Amino acid sequence: MSAVKQPVVAYDLASPLFFSDPEATTFARMRARDPIYFDPGLSAWILTTYEDVSRALKSPDLSVDRNGEIGRSSSHGVAPQLRSVNSIVSQWMIFSDPPRHTRLRSVVAKAFQPQTLRSLLPIIDQTVDDLLDHAEREGAFDVLTDLGVPVSERVTAHLLGLPRESPKQLKSWTENIFGFVGAGNASDDVVYANAAGINAFRTFVAEVIDARRQAPGDDLVTQLLRDAGSDYTEEELVGLVITLIVGAFETTSYSITNGLYALLRHPHQLQLLRAQPELIESAVEETLRFDGPALSVQRRAKCDVTIRDTSIRERDRIYCMLHAANHDPAQFSRPSQLDIARNPKQLGLGLGPHFCLGAWLTRLETQRAILKTVQRFPNLRLAEGSQPQWTANFAIRGLRQLVLSTSLSGWFKRPDN
Ligand code: HEM
């Protein structure tokens, strides 16, 4: 029987194994052997070193607009839906280059100042305390659904002055958008879900804007409308508010979940944080480095460029693997160890002109949620049989579930180190 020659797959970025531990399964090898690698499946270049990723994020030769193809699909059946969703999302700030990016970011950044956000601290603390009261009564809780999601939902709703009954819908619209922008190749279901959801999302936000025009409040949407005056179109304002909601909802919940998981897997570091709570700011920077919720961001070459010795052609796609850069041993000593005192210069919130606008807020929420949880529950541990399952998405990386016990009762096992 003659052997059939199979093409060698150097790195399998489509496998669930990759998403379960991208660094160990793939990035460590790729960074060492092929720091600039063309992945045929994604039809894109992959950057994995800290230096290349940092440079790419700051380079004016690389664009965020993905040629207007924010979501991609190989299925012709969904082409009209794909076009329609892409034509909307490609106008958003996060997928825009200057001058549109500068114009959009400047008006929202004005409203998004630390002094505005600082007033959220009592709400964050109260929300976390209420949720932890509930967890204590139950004896166990899922960090994602019982802490991370409600904290980010309630804080965002308060910040933007959203109606109380809205968060459930917002979460599914947001999930759909991440599914769309973060899929290497979006499935038909994902494209259909977005085509159906995105207009409902725009209508919802347009109504919120209208309500704030009728009855201004002390929320960020009111402030945005005041700052924008008549210089911005309705579609631009709707896009800005949607970007804030999408930016805020999923990411922070995973930042809390992934962060607590990292600490539980490093019991000495967890103890250190309990003993020295003043390390919390550095600890959250470290959890964002170690396993932050942004796996990668994408760029496109605006012109022919050379990275190291590799020629990249105009319009080529590039994935800047933030997770890989954050584990680069050339930048961080013992990168596979969590070290909450190292206060790393990590790239989990991006860098350059598109650096995360919500960085200050998400740090605050994550710090308060993690610190209060570990201080409140000295016996915090992973629930027996709790199998970590990671999202399979190039934009967002998070644990789908993290069930923890708050007490010493017998059905929980010690976490692995
Ligand atoms: C831990 C949680 C978060 C992570 C890991 C994260 C990550 C990122 C990253 C990597 C970027 C850069 C995108 C690029 O360069 O293409 C970004 C941009 C952005 N983020 Fe965040 N983010 C988080 C939380 C938030 C929150 C809470 C908000 C809003 C309240 C937010 C709003 C935004 C916005 C509006 C942008 C676009 C900025 C621009 O295009 O100029 N993010 N974020």
Coordinates of C-alpha atoms and ligand atoms in Angstrom, one line a residue:
M1 CA 0.0 0.0 0.0
S2 CA 1.5 3.3 -1.0
A3 CA 1.7 6.0 1.7
V4 CA -0.4 9.1 0.9
K5 CA 1.7 12.2 1.5
Q6 CA -0.1 14.6 3.8
P7 CA 0.9 18.2 3.9
V8 CA 2.8 19.0 7.1
V9 CA 0.9 21.3 9.4
A10 CA 3.5 23.2 11.2
Y11 CA 1.1 24.9 13.6
D12 CA -2.5 24.2 13.9
L13 CA -4.2 27.4 14.9
A14 CA -7.6 25.9 14.2
S15 CA -7.4 23.2 16.9
P16 CA -9.2 23.4 20.2
L17 CA -5.8 22.4 21.7
F18 CA -4.3 25.6 20.4
F19 CA -7.0 27.7 22.2
S20 CA -6.6 25.7 25.4
D21 CA -3.0 26.8 25.8
P22 CA -1.7 28.9 22.9
E23 CA 1.7 29.5 24.4
A24 CA 2.6 25.9 25.3
T25 CA 1.1 24.3 22.2
T26 CA 2.2 26.8 19.6
F27 CA 3.6 30.2 20.3
A28 CA 6.7 29.2 22.2
R29 CA 7.8 27.2 19.1
M30 CA 6.6 29.7 16.6
R31 CA 8.4 32.6 18.4
A32 CA 11.7 30.7 18.5
R33 CA 11.6 29.2 14.9
D34 CA 9.2 31.3 12.8
P35 CA 8.7 34.7 14.5
I36 CA 7.1 35.9 11.3
Y37 CA 5.0 33.1 10.0
F38 CA 2.4 33.0 7.2
D39 CA -0.5 30.8 8.3
P40 CA -2.3 29.4 5.3
G41 CA -5.5 28.7 7.2
L42 CA -5.9 32.3 8.3
S43 CA -4.2 33.6 5.2
A44 CA -2.3 36.0 7.3
W45 CA 1.1 36.7 8.8
I46 CA 1.5 35.9 12.5
L47 CA 3.7 38.0 14.8
T48 CA 4.7 36.5 18.1
T49 CA 7.7 38.5 19.6
Y50 CA 7.2 41.4 22.0
E51 CA 9.4 43.6 19.8
D52 CA 7.6 42.9 16.5
V53 CA 4.1 43.1 18.1
S54 CA 5.0 46.4 19.8
R55 CA 6.4 47.9 16.6
A56 CA 3.4 46.7 14.6
L57 CA 0.9 48.3 17.0
K58 CA 2.7 51.7 16.6
S59 CA 3.4 51.5 12.9
P60 CA 1.7 54.0 10.7
D61 CA 2.2 51.6 7.8
L62 CA -0.2 49.1 9.3
S63 CA -3.9 49.8 9.3
V64 CA -6.7 48.5 11.5
D65 CA -9.4 48.4 8.8
R66 CA -8.8 44.9 7.4
N67 CA -9.8 46.2 3.9
G68 CA -13.3 46.6 5.3
E69 CA -13.5 42.9 5.8
I70 CA -13.8 42.9 9.5
G71 CA -15.5 39.5 9.5
R72 CA -14.6 36.9 7.0
S73 CA -16.5 33.8 5.7
S74 CA -15.7 31.3 3.0
S75 CA -19.4 30.6 2.5
H76 CA -20.9 32.3 -0.5
G77 CA -24.4 31.7 0.8
V78 CA -24.0 34.5 3.5
A79 CA -22.2 37.0 1.3
P80 CA -25.0 39.7 1.4
Q81 CA -25.3 39.4 5.2
L82 CA -21.5 39.5 5.5
R83 CA -21.3 42.7 3.4
S84 CA -24.1 44.4 5.3
V85 CA -22.5 43.7 8.8
N86 CA -19.0 44.6 7.5
S87 CA -20.3 47.9 6.1
I88 CA -21.6 48.9 9.5
V89 CA -18.8 47.8 11.8
S90 CA -16.0 49.0 9.5
Q91 CA -17.0 52.5 10.4
W92 CA -16.4 52.1 14.1
M93 CA -13.5 53.8 15.8
I94 CA -11.6 50.5 16.6
F95 CA -11.6 49.6 12.9
S96 CA -10.8 53.1 11.6
D97 CA -7.5 54.8 10.8
P98 CA -6.8 58.5 11.0
P99 CA -8.3 60.9 10.3
R100 CA -11.6 59.2 11.1
H101 CA -10.1 57.4 14.1
T102 CA -8.7 60.7 15.6
R103 CA -12.0 62.4 15.1
L104 CA -14.0 59.6 16.8
R105 CA -11.5 58.9 19.6
S106 CA -11.1 62.5 20.6
V107 CA -14.8 63.1 21.4
V108 CA -15.2 59.9 23.4
A109 CA -11.9 60.2 25.2
K110 CA -13.0 63.5 26.5
A111 CA -15.9 61.9 28.2
F112 CA -13.9 58.9 29.3
Q113 CA -11.6 60.5 31.9
P114 CA -10.4 58.9 35.1
Q115 CA -12.2 61.6 37.2
T116 CA -15.5 60.6 35.6
L117 CA -14.7 57.0 36.1
R118 CA -13.4 57.3 39.7
S119 CA -17.0 58.1 40.8
L120 CA -17.8 54.5 39.8
L121 CA -15.7 53.0 42.6
P122 CA -18.6 52.9 45.2
I123 CA -20.8 51.2 42.6
I124 CA -18.1 48.7 41.7
D125 CA -17.5 47.9 45.4
Q126 CA -21.1 47.6 46.3
T127 CA -21.8 45.3 43.3
V128 CA -18.8 43.0 44.1
D129 CA -19.8 42.9 47.8
D130 CA -23.4 41.9 46.9
L131 CA -22.3 39.2 44.5
L132 CA -19.8 37.8 47.0
D133 CA -22.5 37.8 49.8
H134 CA -24.5 35.6 47.5
A135 CA -21.5 33.4 46.7
E136 CA -20.9 32.9 50.4
R137 CA -24.4 31.9 51.1
E138 CA -24.3 29.3 48.2
G139 CA -20.8 28.0 49.2
A140 CA -19.7 27.9 45.5
F141 CA -20.0 30.1 42.5
D142 CA -19.1 30.4 38.9
V143 CA -16.7 33.3 38.6
L144 CA -17.8 34.2 35.1
T145 CA -21.5 34.2 35.4
D146 CA -21.9 35.0 39.1
L147 CA -19.2 37.7 39.4
G148 CA -17.4 38.8 36.2
V149 CA -20.4 39.2 33.9
P150 CA -22.7 41.0 36.5
V151 CA -19.9 43.3 37.6
S152 CA -19.1 44.4 34.0
E153 CA -22.8 44.6 33.0
R154 CA -23.9 46.7 36.0
V155 CA -20.9 49.0 35.9
T156 CA -21.3 49.6 32.1
A157 CA -25.0 50.1 32.4
H158 CA -24.5 52.6 35.2
L159 CA -21.7 54.4 33.3
L160 CA -23.7 54.8 30.1
G161 CA -27.1 55.2 31.8
L162 CA -28.6 52.2 30.0
P163 CA -32.1 51.0 30.9
R164 CA -32.2 48.4 33.7
E165 CA -33.8 45.7 31.6
S166 CA -31.3 45.8 28.8
P167 CA -28.2 43.9 29.8
K168 CA -29.3 40.4 28.8
Q169 CA -29.8 41.3 25.2
L170 CA -26.6 43.4 25.1
K171 CA -24.6 40.5 26.2
S172 CA -25.7 38.3 23.4
W173 CA -25.3 41.1 20.8
T174 CA -21.8 41.6 22.1
E175 CA -20.9 37.9 22.1
N176 CA -22.1 37.8 18.5
I177 CA -19.9 40.7 17.5
F178 CA -16.8 39.1 19.1
G179 CA -17.7 35.8 17.5
F180 CA -17.7 37.7 14.1
V181 CA -14.6 39.8 14.4
G182 CA -12.5 37.2 16.2
A183 CA -13.3 34.2 14.0
G184 CA -10.6 33.4 11.5
N185 CA -13.5 32.3 9.2
A186 CA -17.0 33.0 10.5
S187 CA -19.5 30.3 10.3
D188 CA -22.9 30.9 8.6
D189 CA -24.6 30.9 12.0
V190 CA -22.3 33.6 13.3
V191 CA -22.8 35.8 10.2
Y192 CA -26.6 35.4 10.4
A193 CA -26.7 36.1 14.1
N194 CA -24.9 39.4 13.5
A195 CA -26.9 40.3 10.5
A196 CA -30.0 39.9 12.7
G197 CA -28.6 41.4 15.9
I198 CA -26.6 44.4 14.7
N199 CA -29.6 46.4 13.6
A200 CA -31.5 45.7 16.8
F201 CA -28.4 46.8 18.7
R202 CA -28.2 50.1 16.7
T203 CA -31.9 50.7 17.2
F204 CA -31.5 50.1 21.0
V205 CA -28.6 52.5 21.2
A206 CA -30.3 55.1 19.0
E207 CA -33.2 55.0 21.5
V208 CA -30.8 55.5 24.5
I209 CA -29.3 58.5 22.7
D210 CA -32.8 59.9 22.0
A211 CA -33.8 59.4 25.6
R212 CA -30.7 61.3 26.8
R213 CA -31.4 64.1 24.5
Q214 CA -34.9 64.4 25.9
A215 CA -33.8 64.0 29.5
P216 CA -30.0 64.5 30.0
G217 CA -28.5 62.7 33.0
D218 CA -25.0 62.5 34.6
D219 CA -24.0 59.5 32.4
L220 CA -21.4 59.2 29.7
V221 CA -23.9 59.2 26.8
T222 CA -25.2 62.6 28.0
Q223 CA -21.6 63.9 28.2
L224 CA -20.8 62.5 24.8
L225 CA -23.8 64.2 23.2
R226 CA -22.8 67.5 24.9
D227 CA -19.1 67.2 23.7
A228 CA -20.1 66.1 20.2
G229 CA -22.5 69.0 19.6
S230 CA -23.6 68.9 16.0
D231 CA -20.2 67.8 14.6
Y232 CA -21.0 64.1 14.5
T233 CA -23.6 62.1 12.6
E234 CA -26.2 60.0 14.3
E235 CA -24.5 56.9 12.9
E236 CA -21.2 57.9 14.3
L237 CA -22.7 58.5 17.8
V238 CA -24.5 55.2 17.7
G239 CA -21.2 53.4 16.6
L240 CA -19.3 55.1 19.4
V241 CA -21.7 53.9 22.1
I242 CA -21.8 50.4 20.6
T243 CA -18.0 50.3 20.6
L244 CA -18.0 51.2 24.3
I245 CA -20.6 48.6 25.2
V246 CA -18.9 45.9 23.2
G247 CA -15.4 46.9 24.5
A248 CA -16.7 46.8 28.1
F249 CA -19.0 43.8 28.4
E250 CA -17.0 40.6 27.6
T251 CA -13.5 41.7 28.2
T252 CA -13.7 42.7 31.9
S253 CA -15.7 39.6 32.8
Y254 CA -12.9 37.5 31.4
S255 CA -10.2 39.6 33.0
I256 CA -11.7 38.8 36.4
T257 CA -12.2 35.1 35.6
N258 CA -8.8 34.5 33.9
G259 CA -7.1 36.5 36.7
L260 CA -8.6 34.5 39.5
Y261 CA -7.8 31.2 37.7
A262 CA -4.1 32.3 37.3
L263 CA -3.9 33.1 41.0
L264 CA -5.5 29.8 42.0
R265 CA -2.9 27.9 39.9
H266 CA -0.1 29.8 41.8
P267 CA -1.1 29.4 45.4
H268 CA 2.1 31.1 46.7
Q269 CA 1.3 34.1 44.6
L270 CA -2.3 34.0 45.9
Q271 CA -1.0 34.0 49.5
L272 CA 1.4 36.8 48.7
L273 CA -1.5 38.9 47.5
R274 CA -3.5 38.2 50.6
A275 CA -0.5 39.1 52.7
Q276 CA 0.3 42.2 50.7
P277 CA -2.9 43.6 49.2
E278 CA -1.1 46.7 48.1
L279 CA 0.3 44.5 45.3
I280 CA -3.1 44.4 43.6
E281 CA -2.3 46.9 40.9
S282 CA 0.8 45.0 39.8
A283 CA -1.0 41.7 40.3
V284 CA -3.7 42.7 37.8
E285 CA -1.0 43.9 35.3
E286 CA 0.6 40.5 35.7
T287 CA -2.7 38.5 35.2
L288 CA -3.3 40.6 32.1
R289 CA 0.2 39.6 30.9
F290 CA -0.2 36.0 31.9
D291 CA -3.6 35.3 30.5
G292 CA -5.4 38.5 29.5
P293 CA -8.7 38.5 27.6
A294 CA -7.2 39.8 24.3
L295 CA -5.5 37.0 22.4
S296 CA -4.6 39.1 19.3
V297 CA -5.5 42.2 17.3
Q298 CA -5.3 42.4 13.5
R299 CA -3.7 44.8 11.1
R300 CA -3.3 45.2 7.3
A301 CA -0.3 46.4 5.5
K302 CA -1.0 49.8 3.9
C303 CA 2.0 49.5 1.6
D304 CA 4.8 46.9 1.0
V305 CA 6.7 46.6 4.3
T306 CA 9.6 44.6 5.6
I307 CA 9.5 43.0 9.1
R308 CA 12.8 41.5 10.0
D309 CA 13.8 40.1 6.6
T310 CA 10.4 39.2 5.5
S311 CA 8.6 41.2 2.8
I312 CA 5.0 41.8 3.5
R313 CA 2.8 43.0 0.6
E314 CA 0.4 45.8 0.6
R315 CA -3.0 44.6 1.8
D316 CA -1.6 41.5 3.6
R317 CA -3.2 40.7 6.9
I318 CA -1.2 40.5 10.1
Y319 CA -2.2 39.0 13.4
C320 CA -0.4 40.7 16.3
M321 CA -0.5 37.9 18.9
L322 CA -0.6 39.8 22.2
H323 CA -0.7 36.6 24.3
A324 CA 2.5 35.4 22.6
A325 CA 4.3 38.8 23.0
N326 CA 3.3 38.8 26.7
H327 CA 5.2 35.4 27.1
D328 CA 8.3 36.4 25.2
P329 CA 11.3 35.4 27.3
A330 CA 13.3 38.2 25.6
Q331 CA 11.1 40.6 27.4
F332 CA 10.0 38.8 30.6
S333 CA 12.1 36.6 32.7
R334 CA 10.4 33.2 33.5
P335 CA 7.3 34.2 31.5
S336 CA 5.4 31.0 32.3
Q337 CA 5.5 31.9 36.0
L338 CA 3.0 34.3 37.5
D339 CA 4.9 36.9 39.5
I340 CA 2.5 39.4 40.9
A341 CA 5.2 41.8 42.0
R342 CA 6.8 42.2 38.6
N343 CA 4.5 45.0 37.4
P344 CA 5.1 44.1 33.7
K345 CA 4.9 46.4 30.7
Q346 CA 2.4 44.1 29.2
L347 CA 0.6 44.4 25.8
G348 CA -2.8 42.9 26.8
L349 CA -4.5 46.2 26.5
G350 CA -2.8 47.0 23.2
L351 CA -0.4 49.9 22.5
G352 CA -0.2 52.9 20.3
P353 CA -3.1 54.9 18.9
H354 CA -5.7 52.3 19.5
F355 CA -4.6 51.5 23.1
C356 CA -7.6 50.4 25.1
L357 CA -9.8 53.3 26.0
G358 CA -11.3 51.4 28.8
A359 CA -8.0 50.4 30.4
W360 CA -8.4 52.5 33.5
L361 CA -11.9 51.3 34.1
T362 CA -11.2 47.6 33.5
R363 CA -8.2 47.7 35.7
L364 CA -10.2 49.2 38.5
E365 CA -13.1 46.6 38.2
T366 CA -10.6 43.7 37.9
Q367 CA -8.6 44.9 40.9
R368 CA -11.6 45.4 43.2
A369 CA -13.3 42.1 42.1
I370 CA -10.1 40.0 42.5
L371 CA -8.9 41.5 45.8
K372 CA -12.3 41.4 47.5
T373 CA -12.7 37.7 46.4
V374 CA -9.4 36.5 47.7
Q375 CA -9.6 38.5 50.9
R376 CA -13.2 37.4 51.6
F377 CA -12.6 33.6 51.0
P378 CA -9.4 32.3 52.6
N379 CA -10.3 28.8 51.5
L380 CA -11.1 29.6 47.9
R381 CA -10.5 26.6 45.6
L382 CA -11.4 25.1 42.3
A383 CA -14.5 22.8 42.4
E384 CA -13.9 19.1 41.9
G385 CA -14.3 18.2 38.3
S386 CA -14.2 21.8 37.1
Q387 CA -12.6 21.5 33.7
P388 CA -11.3 24.8 32.3
Q389 CA -12.7 25.4 28.8
W390 CA -11.4 28.3 26.8
T391 CA -13.2 30.4 24.1
A392 CA -12.0 29.4 20.6
N393 CA -11.6 32.9 19.3
F394 CA -8.7 35.0 18.0
A395 CA -10.0 38.3 19.5
I396 CA -11.1 37.2 23.0
R397 CA -9.6 34.6 25.3
G398 CA -11.5 33.6 28.4
L399 CA -12.7 30.7 30.5
R400 CA -16.3 29.8 29.8
Q401 CA -16.8 28.7 33.3
L402 CA -14.8 28.7 36.6
V403 CA -16.6 27.1 39.5
L404 CA -15.0 27.8 42.8
S405 CA -15.8 26.7 46.4
T406 CA -15.7 29.4 49.1
S407 CA -15.7 26.9 52.0
L408 CA -13.7 24.0 53.3
S409 CA -16.4 21.3 52.6
G410 CA -15.2 18.0 51.3
W411 CA -16.1 17.9 47.6
F412 CA -13.5 20.2 46.3
K413 CA -9.9 19.4 45.3
R414 CA -6.7 21.4 45.7
P415 CA -5.8 23.3 42.6
D416 CA -2.7 22.2 40.6
N417 CA 0.2 24.5 40.9
Ligands
HEM1 C1 -9.4 43.5 30.4 C2 -10.3 44.1 29.7 C3 -10.0 44.7 28.3 C4 -9.1 44.3 27.4 C5 -8.1 43.1 27.5 C6 -9.1 45.2 26.3 C7 -8.3 45.1 25.2 C8 -8.2 46.1 24.2 C9 -7.2 46.1 23.2 C10 -6.2 45.0 22.9 C11 -7.5 47.1 22.4 C12 -6.7 47.6 21.1 C13 -7.3 47.1 19.8 C14 -6.4 47.3 18.7 O1 -5.3 47.8 18.8 O2 -6.8 46.9 17.5 C15 -8.7 47.8 22.9 C16 -9.3 48.9 22.4 C17 -10.4 49.5 22.9 N1 -11.0 49.1 24.1 FE1 -10.5 47.7 25.4 N2 -10.1 46.1 26.5 C18 -10.6 45.9 27.8 C19 -11.6 46.6 28.4 C20 -12.3 47.6 27.8 C21 -13.4 48.4 28.5 C22 -13.9 48.1 29.9 C23 -13.8 49.3 27.6 C24 -14.9 50.3 27.7 C25 -15.5 50.7 28.7 C26 -13.0 49.2 26.4 C27 -13.1 50.0 25.3 C28 -12.1 49.9 24.2 C29 -12.3 50.8 23.1 C30 -13.3 51.8 22.8 C31 -11.2 50.5 22.2 C32 -10.8 51.1 20.9 C33 -9.8 52.2 21.0 C34 -9.4 52.8 19.7 O3 -9.7 52.2 18.6 O4 -8.8 53.9 19.7 N3 -12.1 48.2 26.6 N4 -9.1 47.1 24.1

